[in-house]
mmCIF file of C-alpha atoms and ligand atoms in Angstrom:
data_model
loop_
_atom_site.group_PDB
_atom_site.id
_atom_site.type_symbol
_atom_site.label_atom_id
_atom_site.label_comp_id
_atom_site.label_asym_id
_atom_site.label_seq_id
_atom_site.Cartn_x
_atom_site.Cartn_y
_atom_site.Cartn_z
ATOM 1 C CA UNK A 901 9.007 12.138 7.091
ATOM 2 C CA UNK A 902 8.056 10.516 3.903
ATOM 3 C CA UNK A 903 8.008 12.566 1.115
ATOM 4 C CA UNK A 904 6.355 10.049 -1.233
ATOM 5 C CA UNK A 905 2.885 10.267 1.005
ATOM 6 C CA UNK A 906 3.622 13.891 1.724
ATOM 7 C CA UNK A 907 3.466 13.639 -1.848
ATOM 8 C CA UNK A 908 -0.550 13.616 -1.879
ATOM 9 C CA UNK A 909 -2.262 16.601 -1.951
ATOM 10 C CA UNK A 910 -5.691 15.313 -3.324
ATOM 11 C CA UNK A 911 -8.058 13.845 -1.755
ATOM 12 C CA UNK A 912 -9.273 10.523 -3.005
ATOM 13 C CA UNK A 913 -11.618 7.804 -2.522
ATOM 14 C CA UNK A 914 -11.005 5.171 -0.373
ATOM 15 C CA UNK A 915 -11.999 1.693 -1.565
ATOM 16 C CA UNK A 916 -12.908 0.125 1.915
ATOM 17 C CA UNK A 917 -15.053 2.650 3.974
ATOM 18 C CA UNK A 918 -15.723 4.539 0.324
ATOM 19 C CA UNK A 919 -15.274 7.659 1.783
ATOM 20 C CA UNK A 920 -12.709 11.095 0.389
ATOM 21 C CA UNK A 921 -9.865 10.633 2.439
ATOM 22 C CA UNK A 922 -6.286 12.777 2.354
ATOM 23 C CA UNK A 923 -3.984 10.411 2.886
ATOM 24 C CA UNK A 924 -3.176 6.768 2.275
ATOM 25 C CA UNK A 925 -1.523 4.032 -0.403
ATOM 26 C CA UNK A 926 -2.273 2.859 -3.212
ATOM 27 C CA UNK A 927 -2.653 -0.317 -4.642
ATOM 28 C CA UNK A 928 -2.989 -1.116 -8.399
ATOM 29 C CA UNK A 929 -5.179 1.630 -9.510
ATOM 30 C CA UNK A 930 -6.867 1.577 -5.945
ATOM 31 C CA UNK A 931 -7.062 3.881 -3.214
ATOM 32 C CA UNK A 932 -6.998 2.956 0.447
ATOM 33 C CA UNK A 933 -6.540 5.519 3.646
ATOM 34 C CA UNK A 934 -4.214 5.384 6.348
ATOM 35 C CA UNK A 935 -7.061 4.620 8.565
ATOM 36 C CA UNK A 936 -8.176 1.193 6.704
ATOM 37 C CA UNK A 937 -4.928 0.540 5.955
ATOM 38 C CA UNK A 938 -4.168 0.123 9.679
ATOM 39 C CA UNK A 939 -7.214 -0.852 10.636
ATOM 40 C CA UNK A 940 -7.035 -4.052 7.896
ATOM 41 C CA UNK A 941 -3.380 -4.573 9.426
ATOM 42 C CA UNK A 942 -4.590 -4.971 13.011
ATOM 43 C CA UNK A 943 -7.860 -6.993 12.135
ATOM 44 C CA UNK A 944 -7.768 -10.795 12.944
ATOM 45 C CA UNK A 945 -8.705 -13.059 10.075
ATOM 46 C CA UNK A 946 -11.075 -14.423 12.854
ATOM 47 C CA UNK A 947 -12.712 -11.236 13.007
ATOM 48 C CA UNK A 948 -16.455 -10.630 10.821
ATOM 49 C CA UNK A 949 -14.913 -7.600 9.852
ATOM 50 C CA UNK A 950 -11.800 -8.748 8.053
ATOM 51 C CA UNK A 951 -14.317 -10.662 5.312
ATOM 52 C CA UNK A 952 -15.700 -7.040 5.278
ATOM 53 C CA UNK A 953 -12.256 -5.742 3.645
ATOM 54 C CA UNK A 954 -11.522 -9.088 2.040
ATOM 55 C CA UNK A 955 -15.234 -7.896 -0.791
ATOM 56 C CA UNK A 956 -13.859 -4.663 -0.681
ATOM 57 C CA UNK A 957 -10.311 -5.472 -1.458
ATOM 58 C CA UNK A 958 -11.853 -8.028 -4.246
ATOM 59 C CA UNK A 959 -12.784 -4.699 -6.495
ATOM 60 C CA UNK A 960 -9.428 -3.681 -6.343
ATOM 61 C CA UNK A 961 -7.598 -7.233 -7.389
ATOM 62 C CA UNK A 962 -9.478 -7.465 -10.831
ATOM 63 C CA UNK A 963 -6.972 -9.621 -12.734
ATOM 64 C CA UNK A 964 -6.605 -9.090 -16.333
ATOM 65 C CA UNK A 965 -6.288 -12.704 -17.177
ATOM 66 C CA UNK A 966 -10.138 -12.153 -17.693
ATOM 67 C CA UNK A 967 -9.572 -9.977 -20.196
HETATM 68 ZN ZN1 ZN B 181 -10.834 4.124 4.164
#
């Protein structure tokens, strides 16, 4: 068991289906559930739906060199 996702209590907002979601990682200041997390691991960069979580996943990769 993993005590550091154990960890997690709140519920947060997911940044790919946008939804209030338990559990999952997060990455920079983002949020993204177990389900899209796994669901973005087994989706072919063939598939339409990967560019779907490519425009999500460009909110969360916001570099600062614009800054
Ligand atoms: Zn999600």
């Amino acid at each position: 068991m993993s005590s550091f996702l154990a960890h997690n209590h709140y519920e947060e907002t997911c940044v790919i289906c946008e939804n209030l979601k338990p559990k999952g990682i997060h990455l920079y200041t983002s949020f993204i559930c177990t389900e899209c997390e796994n669901d973005l691991i087994q989706t072919d960069t063939n598939n339409p739906k990967y560019k779907y979580f490519l425009k999500q996943l460009k909110k969360i990769t916001t570099p600062e060199i614009f800054s």
